[in-house]
Coordinates of C-alpha atoms and ligand atoms in Angstrom, one line a residue:
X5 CA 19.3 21.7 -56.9
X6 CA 17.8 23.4 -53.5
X7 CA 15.1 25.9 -54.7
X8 CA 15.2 29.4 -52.4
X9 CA 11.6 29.3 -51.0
X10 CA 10.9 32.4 -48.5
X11 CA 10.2 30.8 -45.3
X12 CA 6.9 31.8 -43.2
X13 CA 8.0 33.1 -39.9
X14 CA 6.5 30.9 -37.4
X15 CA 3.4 32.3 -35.9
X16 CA 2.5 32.7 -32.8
X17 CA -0.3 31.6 -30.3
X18 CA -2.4 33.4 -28.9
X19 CA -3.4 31.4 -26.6
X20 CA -0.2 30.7 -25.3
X21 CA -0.2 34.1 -23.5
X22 CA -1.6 35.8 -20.2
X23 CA -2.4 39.4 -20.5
X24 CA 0.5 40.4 -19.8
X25 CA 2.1 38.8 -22.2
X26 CA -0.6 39.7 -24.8
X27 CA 0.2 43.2 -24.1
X28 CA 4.0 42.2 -24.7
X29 CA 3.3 40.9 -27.9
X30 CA 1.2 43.9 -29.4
X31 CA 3.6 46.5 -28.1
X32 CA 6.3 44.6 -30.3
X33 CA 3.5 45.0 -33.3
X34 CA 4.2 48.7 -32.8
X35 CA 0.4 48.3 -31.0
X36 CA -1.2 49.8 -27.9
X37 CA -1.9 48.2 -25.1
X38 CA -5.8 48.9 -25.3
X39 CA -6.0 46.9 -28.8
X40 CA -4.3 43.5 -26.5
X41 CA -7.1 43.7 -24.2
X42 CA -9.8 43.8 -27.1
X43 CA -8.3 41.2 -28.4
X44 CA -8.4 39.3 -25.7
X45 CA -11.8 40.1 -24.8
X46 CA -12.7 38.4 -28.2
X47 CA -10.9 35.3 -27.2
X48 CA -11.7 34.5 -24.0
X49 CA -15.3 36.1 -23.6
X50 CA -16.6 36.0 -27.1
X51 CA -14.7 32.9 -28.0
X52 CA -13.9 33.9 -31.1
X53 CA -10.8 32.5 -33.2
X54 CA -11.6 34.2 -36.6
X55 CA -9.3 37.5 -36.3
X56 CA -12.5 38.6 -39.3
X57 CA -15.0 38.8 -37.4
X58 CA -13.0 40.6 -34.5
X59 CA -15.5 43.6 -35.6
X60 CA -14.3 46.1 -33.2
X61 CA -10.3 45.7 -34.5
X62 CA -9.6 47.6 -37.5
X63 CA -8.5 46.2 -40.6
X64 CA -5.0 46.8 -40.8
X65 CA -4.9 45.5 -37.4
X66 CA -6.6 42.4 -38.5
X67 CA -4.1 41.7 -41.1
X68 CA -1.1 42.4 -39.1
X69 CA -2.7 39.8 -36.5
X70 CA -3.4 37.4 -39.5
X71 CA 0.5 37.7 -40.7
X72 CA 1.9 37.1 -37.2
X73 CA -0.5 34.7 -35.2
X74 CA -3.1 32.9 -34.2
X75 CA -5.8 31.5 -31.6
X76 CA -5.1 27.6 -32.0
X77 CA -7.1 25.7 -29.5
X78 CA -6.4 22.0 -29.3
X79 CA -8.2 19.6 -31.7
X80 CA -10.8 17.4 -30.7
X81 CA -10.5 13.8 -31.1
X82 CA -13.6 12.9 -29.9
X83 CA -15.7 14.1 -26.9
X84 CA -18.3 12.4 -25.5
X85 CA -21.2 12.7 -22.7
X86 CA -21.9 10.1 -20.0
X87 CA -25.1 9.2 -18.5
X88 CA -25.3 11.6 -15.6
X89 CA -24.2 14.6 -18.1
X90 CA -20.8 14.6 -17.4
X91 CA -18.4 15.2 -20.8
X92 CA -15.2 14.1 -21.9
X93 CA -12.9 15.7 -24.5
X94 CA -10.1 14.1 -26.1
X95 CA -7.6 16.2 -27.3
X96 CA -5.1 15.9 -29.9
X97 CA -1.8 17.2 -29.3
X98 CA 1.2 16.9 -31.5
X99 CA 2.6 13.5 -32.5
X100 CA -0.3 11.1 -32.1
X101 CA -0.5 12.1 -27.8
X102 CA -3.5 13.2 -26.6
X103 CA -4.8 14.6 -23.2
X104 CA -7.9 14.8 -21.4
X105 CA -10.9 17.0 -20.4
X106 CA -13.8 16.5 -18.3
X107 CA -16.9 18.8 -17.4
X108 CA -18.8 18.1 -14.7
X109 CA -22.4 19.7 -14.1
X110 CA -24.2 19.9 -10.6
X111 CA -27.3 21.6 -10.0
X112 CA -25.2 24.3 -9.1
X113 CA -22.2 24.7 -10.3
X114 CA -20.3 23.2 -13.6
X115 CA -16.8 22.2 -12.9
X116 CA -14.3 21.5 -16.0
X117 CA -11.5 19.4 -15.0
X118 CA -7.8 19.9 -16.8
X119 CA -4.7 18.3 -17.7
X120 CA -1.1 19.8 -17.0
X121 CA 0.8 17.0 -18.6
X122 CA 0.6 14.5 -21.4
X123 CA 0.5 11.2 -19.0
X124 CA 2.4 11.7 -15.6
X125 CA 5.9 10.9 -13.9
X126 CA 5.2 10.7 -10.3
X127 CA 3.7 7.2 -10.1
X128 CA 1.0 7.5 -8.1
X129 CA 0.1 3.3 -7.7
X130 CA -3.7 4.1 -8.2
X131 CA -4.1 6.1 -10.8
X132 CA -4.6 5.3 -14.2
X133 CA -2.9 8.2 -15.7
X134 CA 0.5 6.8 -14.0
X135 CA 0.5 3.3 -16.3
X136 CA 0.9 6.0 -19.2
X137 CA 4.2 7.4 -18.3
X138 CA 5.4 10.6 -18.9
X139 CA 5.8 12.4 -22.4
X140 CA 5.6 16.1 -21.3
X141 CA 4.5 19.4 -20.1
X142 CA 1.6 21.1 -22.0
X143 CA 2.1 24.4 -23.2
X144 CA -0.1 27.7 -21.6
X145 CA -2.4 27.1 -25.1
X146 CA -2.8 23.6 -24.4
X147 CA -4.0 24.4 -20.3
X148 CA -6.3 27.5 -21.4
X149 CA -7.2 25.6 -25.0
X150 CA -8.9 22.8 -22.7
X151 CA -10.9 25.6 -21.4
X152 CA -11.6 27.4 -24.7
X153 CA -12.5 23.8 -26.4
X154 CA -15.3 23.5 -23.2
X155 CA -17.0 26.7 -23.5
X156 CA -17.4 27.0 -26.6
X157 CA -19.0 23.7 -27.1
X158 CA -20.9 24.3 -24.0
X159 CA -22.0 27.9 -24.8
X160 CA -19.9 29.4 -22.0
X161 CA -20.1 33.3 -21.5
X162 CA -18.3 35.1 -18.9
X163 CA -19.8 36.9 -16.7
X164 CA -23.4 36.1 -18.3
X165 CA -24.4 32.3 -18.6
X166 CA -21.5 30.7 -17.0
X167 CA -21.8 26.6 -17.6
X168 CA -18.1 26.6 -16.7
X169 CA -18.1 28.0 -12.4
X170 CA -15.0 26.2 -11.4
X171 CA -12.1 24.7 -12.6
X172 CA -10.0 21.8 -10.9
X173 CA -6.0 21.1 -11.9
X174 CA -6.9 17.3 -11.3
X175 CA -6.6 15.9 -15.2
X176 CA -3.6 14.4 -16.2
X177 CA -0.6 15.4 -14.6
X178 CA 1.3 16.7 -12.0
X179 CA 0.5 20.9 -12.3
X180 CA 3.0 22.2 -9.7
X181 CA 5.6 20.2 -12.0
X182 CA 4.7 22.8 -14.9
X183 CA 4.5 25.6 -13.3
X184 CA 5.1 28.6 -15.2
X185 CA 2.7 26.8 -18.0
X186 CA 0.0 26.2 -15.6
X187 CA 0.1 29.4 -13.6
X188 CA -0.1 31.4 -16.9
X189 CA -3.2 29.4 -17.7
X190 CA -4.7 29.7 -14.2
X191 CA -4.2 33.6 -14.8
X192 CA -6.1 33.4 -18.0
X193 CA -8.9 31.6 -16.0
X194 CA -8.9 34.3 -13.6
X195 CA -8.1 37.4 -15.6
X196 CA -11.8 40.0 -15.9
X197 CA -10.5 39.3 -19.9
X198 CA -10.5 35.9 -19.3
X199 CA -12.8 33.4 -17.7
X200 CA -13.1 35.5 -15.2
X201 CA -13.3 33.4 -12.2
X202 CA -12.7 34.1 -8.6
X203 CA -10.1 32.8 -6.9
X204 CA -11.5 30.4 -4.5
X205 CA -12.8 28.7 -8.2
X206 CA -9.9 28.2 -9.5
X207 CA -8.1 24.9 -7.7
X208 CA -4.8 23.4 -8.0
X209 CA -4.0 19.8 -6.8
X210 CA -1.4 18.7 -6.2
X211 CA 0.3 15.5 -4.6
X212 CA 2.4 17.0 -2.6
X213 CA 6.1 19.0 -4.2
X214 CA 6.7 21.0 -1.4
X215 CA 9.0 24.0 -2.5
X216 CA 6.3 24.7 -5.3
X217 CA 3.8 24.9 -2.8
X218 CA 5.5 28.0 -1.7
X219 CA 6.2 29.2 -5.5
X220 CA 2.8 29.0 -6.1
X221 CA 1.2 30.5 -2.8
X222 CA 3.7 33.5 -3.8
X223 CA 3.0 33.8 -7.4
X224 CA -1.0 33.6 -8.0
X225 CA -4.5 33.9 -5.9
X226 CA -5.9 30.2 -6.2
X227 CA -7.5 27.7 -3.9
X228 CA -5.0 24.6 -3.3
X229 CA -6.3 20.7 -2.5
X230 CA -3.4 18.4 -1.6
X231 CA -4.2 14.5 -2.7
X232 CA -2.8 12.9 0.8
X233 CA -4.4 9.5 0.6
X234 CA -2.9 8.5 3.9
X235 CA -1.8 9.7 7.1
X236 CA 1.0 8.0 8.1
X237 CA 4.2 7.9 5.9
X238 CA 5.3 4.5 5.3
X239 CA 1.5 3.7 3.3
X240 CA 1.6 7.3 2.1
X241 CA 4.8 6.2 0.1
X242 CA 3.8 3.2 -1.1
X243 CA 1.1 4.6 -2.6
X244 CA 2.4 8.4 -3.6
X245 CA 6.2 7.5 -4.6
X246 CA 6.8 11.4 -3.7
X247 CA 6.1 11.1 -0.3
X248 CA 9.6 9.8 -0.4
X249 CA 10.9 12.8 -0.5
X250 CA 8.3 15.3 0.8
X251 CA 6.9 13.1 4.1
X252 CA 4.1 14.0 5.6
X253 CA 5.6 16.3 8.1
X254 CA 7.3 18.8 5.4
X255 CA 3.9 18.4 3.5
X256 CA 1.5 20.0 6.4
X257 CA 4.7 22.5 7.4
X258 CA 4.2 23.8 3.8
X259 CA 0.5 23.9 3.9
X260 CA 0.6 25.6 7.4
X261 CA 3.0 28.4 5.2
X262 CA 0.2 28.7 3.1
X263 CA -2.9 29.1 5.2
X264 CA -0.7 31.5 6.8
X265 CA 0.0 33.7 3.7
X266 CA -3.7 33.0 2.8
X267 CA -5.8 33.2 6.1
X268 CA -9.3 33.4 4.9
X269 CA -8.8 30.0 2.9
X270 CA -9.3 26.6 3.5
X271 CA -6.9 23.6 1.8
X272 CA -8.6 20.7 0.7
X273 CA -7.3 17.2 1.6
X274 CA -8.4 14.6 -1.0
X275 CA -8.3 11.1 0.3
X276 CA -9.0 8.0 -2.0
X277 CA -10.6 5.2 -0.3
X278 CA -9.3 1.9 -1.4
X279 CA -10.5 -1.5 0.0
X280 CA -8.5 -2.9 3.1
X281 CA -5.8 -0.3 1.9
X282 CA -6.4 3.0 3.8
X283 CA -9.6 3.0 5.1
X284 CA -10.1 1.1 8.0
X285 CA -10.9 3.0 11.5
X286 CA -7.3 3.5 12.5
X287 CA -6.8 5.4 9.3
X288 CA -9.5 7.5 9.7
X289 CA -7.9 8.2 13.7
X290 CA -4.5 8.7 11.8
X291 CA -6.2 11.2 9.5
X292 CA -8.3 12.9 12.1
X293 CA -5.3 13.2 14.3
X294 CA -3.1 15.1 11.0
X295 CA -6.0 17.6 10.4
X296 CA -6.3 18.5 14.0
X297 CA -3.2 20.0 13.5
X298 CA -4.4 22.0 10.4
X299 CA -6.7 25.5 10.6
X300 CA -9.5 25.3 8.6
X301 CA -9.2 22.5 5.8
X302 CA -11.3 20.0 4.5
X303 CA -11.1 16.3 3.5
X304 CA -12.7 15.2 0.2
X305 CA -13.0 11.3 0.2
X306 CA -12.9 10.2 -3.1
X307 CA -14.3 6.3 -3.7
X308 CA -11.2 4.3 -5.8
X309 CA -12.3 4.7 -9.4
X310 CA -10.8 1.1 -11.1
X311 CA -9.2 0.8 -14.0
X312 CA -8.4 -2.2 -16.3
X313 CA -5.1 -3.8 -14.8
X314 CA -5.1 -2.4 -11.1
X315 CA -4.9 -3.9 -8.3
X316 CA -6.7 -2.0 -6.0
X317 CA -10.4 -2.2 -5.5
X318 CA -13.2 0.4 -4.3
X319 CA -14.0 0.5 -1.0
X320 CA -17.6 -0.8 0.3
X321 CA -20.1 1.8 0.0
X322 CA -20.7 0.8 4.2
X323 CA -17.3 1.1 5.0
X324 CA -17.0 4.8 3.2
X325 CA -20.1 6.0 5.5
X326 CA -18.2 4.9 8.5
X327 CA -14.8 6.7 7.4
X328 CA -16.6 9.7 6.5
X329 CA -19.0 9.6 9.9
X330 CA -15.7 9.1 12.0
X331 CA -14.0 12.0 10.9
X332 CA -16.8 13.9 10.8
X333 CA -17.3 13.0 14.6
X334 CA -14.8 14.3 15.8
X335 CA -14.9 17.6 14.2
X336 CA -13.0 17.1 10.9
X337 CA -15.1 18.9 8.1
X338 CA -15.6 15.9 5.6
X339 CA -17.1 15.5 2.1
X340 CA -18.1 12.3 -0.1
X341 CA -17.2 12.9 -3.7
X342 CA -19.7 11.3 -5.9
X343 CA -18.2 9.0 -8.2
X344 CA -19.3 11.0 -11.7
X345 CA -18.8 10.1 -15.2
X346 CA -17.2 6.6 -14.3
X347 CA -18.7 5.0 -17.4
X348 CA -16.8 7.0 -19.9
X349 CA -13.6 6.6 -17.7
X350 CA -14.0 10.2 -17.0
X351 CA -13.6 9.8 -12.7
X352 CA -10.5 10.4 -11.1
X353 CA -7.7 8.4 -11.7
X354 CA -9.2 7.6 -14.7
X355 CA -8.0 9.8 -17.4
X356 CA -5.6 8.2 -19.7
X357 CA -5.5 9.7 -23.0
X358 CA -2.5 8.6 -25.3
X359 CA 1.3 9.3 -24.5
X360 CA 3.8 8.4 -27.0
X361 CA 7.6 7.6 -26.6
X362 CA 7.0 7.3 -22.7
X363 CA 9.7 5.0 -21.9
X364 CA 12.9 6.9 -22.9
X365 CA 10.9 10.3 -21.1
X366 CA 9.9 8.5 -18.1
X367 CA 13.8 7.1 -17.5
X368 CA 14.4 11.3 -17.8
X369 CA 12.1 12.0 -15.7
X370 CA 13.5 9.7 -13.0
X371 CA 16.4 10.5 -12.8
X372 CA 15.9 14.1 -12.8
X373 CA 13.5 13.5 -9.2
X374 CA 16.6 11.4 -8.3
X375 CA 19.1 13.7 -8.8
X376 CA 17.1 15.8 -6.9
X377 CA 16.5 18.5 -10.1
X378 CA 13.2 18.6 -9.9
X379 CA 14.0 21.1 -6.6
X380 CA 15.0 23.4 -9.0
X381 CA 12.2 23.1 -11.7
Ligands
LIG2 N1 -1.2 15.2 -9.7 C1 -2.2 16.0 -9.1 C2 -3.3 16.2 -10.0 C3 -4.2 15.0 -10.3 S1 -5.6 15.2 -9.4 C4 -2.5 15.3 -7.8 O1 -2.0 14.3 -7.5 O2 -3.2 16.0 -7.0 C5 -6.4 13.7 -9.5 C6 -7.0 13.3 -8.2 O3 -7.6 12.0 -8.3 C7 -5.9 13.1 -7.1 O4 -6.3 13.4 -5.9 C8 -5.6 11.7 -7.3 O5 -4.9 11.2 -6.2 C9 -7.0 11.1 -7.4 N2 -7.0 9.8 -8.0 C10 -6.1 9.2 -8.8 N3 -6.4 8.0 -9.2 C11 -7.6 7.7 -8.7 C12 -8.5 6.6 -8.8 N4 -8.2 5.5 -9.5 N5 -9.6 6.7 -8.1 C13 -10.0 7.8 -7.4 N6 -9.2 8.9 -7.3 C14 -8.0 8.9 -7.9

């Protein structure tokens, strides 16, 4: 016999809205705007999760809130701190996958590194996170929960001791391929109520889908950095599969859109040096030659950060100087990106996490960029 239970309405997260949204959802409570923005205040500046100790919110408020949602950051697996202070969360999403976190602190500045996705479809031949597959887009919560997760354990607070300065879109993932997800999050980041971050440190990066390069430079104030790792096409695809479909050319057409739209910013070029591969003198002429063409950008070399099973290798620490002195010799604005964090696999290209069920997803996935649907995402 079935038994008649009354079923809990499903509640809803918080987290998983910008203010906006937030101000959405309380106006369907029958509540005023004002009360969303306190709300959030308690969230994002105060960290709070606890609608109890929301002191400021009155009670019936509180219960209302209690009935109908809740602030549900991710879980932490484990987190862990390498030797040069650099932290790595692992955190639990549903079904057994789990995505990646990294802060990063510098004498002056802290940045936190995020996910997008849960593993990654482009294939990208040197990255770690590629070997994973892909499972699926993180939710707005899951973006602005990595966030949340960091602060608090860090002692964040806006606006007063800020550990967390700037974030990067460089965890797992491809960002511009979840777009509404991670622009809601980025908003969060930026938002007074929210992190509060300025624009210029808040960064998307992205390897390279041209049409939501656009998107984005239309939708949200936030610094870009392209991952180019080559300057002429036929290595570019070999080593970044989506240069297939977005050369080079197309690539620094839509970057040229966007400095235009943006004037006083800069795009950053990042540019991983792997032995023999792309970082021999001719490269670094091929490369020089590209960002002559380009106003104001920069190139951040990043040393290959291996991983168990690749089959690329770092290049020598001589033959980085020389790439980075070249290009800086003939005028190209170019930075060294210290390898941090590398033994808690916690550099770039490192980040794996766990990703469940990837095989039947990643067949999706490629035939949707086959079939061209990833235009339309
Ligand atoms: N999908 C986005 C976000 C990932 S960012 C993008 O491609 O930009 C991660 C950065 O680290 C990218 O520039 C990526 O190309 C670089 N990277 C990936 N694997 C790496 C590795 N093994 N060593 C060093 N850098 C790596």
């Amino acid at each position: 016999m079935n038994q008649v239970v009354d079923q809990p309405t499903e509640k809803v997260n918080l987290l998983d809205f910008d203010r906006q949204g937030l101000r959405d959802f309380f106006a369907q409570l029958g509540e005023k705007p004002y009360r969303a923005e306190q709300v959030m205040k308690w969230i994002y500046h105060h960290l709070e999760d606890n609608f109890e100790n929301m002191t400021d919110v009155g009670k019936t408020l509180r219960a209302k809130l209690e009935a109908s949602c809740y602030i549900g950051p991710p879980k932490t697996v484990f987190d862990k701190a390498a030797a040069d202070g650099t932290h790595k969360w692992l955190l639990g999403m549903d079904g057994g996958n789990a995505i990646e976190a990294v802060y990063i602190p510098e004498p002056t500045r802290g940045t936190l590194c995020v996910s997008s996705q849960v593993g990654c479809g482009l294939n990208c031949q040197f990255c770690s996170t590629a070997t994973q597959g892909f499972n699926r887009n993180l939710s707005t919560a899951e973006i602005i929960g990595q966030m949340w997760v960091a602060a608090k354990y860090l002692g964040n607070i806006t606006h007063q001791n800020r550990r967390i300065t700037n974030v990067v879109m460089m965890g797992m993932g491809e960002p511009l391929l979840n777009f509404d997800n991670v622009v809601k999050a980025m908003s969060l980041m930026r938002d007074d109520l929210g992190f509060g971050l300025a624009s210029k440190r808040v960064t998307l990066s992205t390897a390279g889908l041209v049409p939501m390069i656009d998107k984005l430079s239309e939708t949200i104030d936030v610094s870009l950095a392209v991952s180019l790792h080559a300057a002429n096409d036929e290595l570019r695809t070999e080593l970044v599969p989506l240069n297939k479909r977005y050369p080079i050319a197309e690539l620094m057409a839509a970057c040229n859109r966007w400095l235009a739209r943006k004037p006083r910013t800069s795009i950053t070029f990042e540019y991983t040096l792997m032995k023999g591969v792309n970082d021999q003198p001719e490269h670094a002429r091929q490369l020089i030659k590209l960002m002559r063409r380009m106003a104001n950008c920069k190139v951040n070399l990043i040393p290959f950060n291996p991983f168990p099973g690749t089959r690329f290798e770092r290049s020598d620490a001589t033959v980085i100087r020389d790439f980075q002195t070249q290009l800086l010799n003939a005028g190209v604005l170019t930075m060294l990106r210290r390898t941090r964090g590398d033994d808690i696999d916690a550099a770039c290209g490192q980040l794996k996490g766990q990703v469940l069920d990837r095989t039947r997803r990643q067949a999706e996935f490629r035939k949707r960029l086959d079939e061209g649907v990833i235009h339309a995402v």
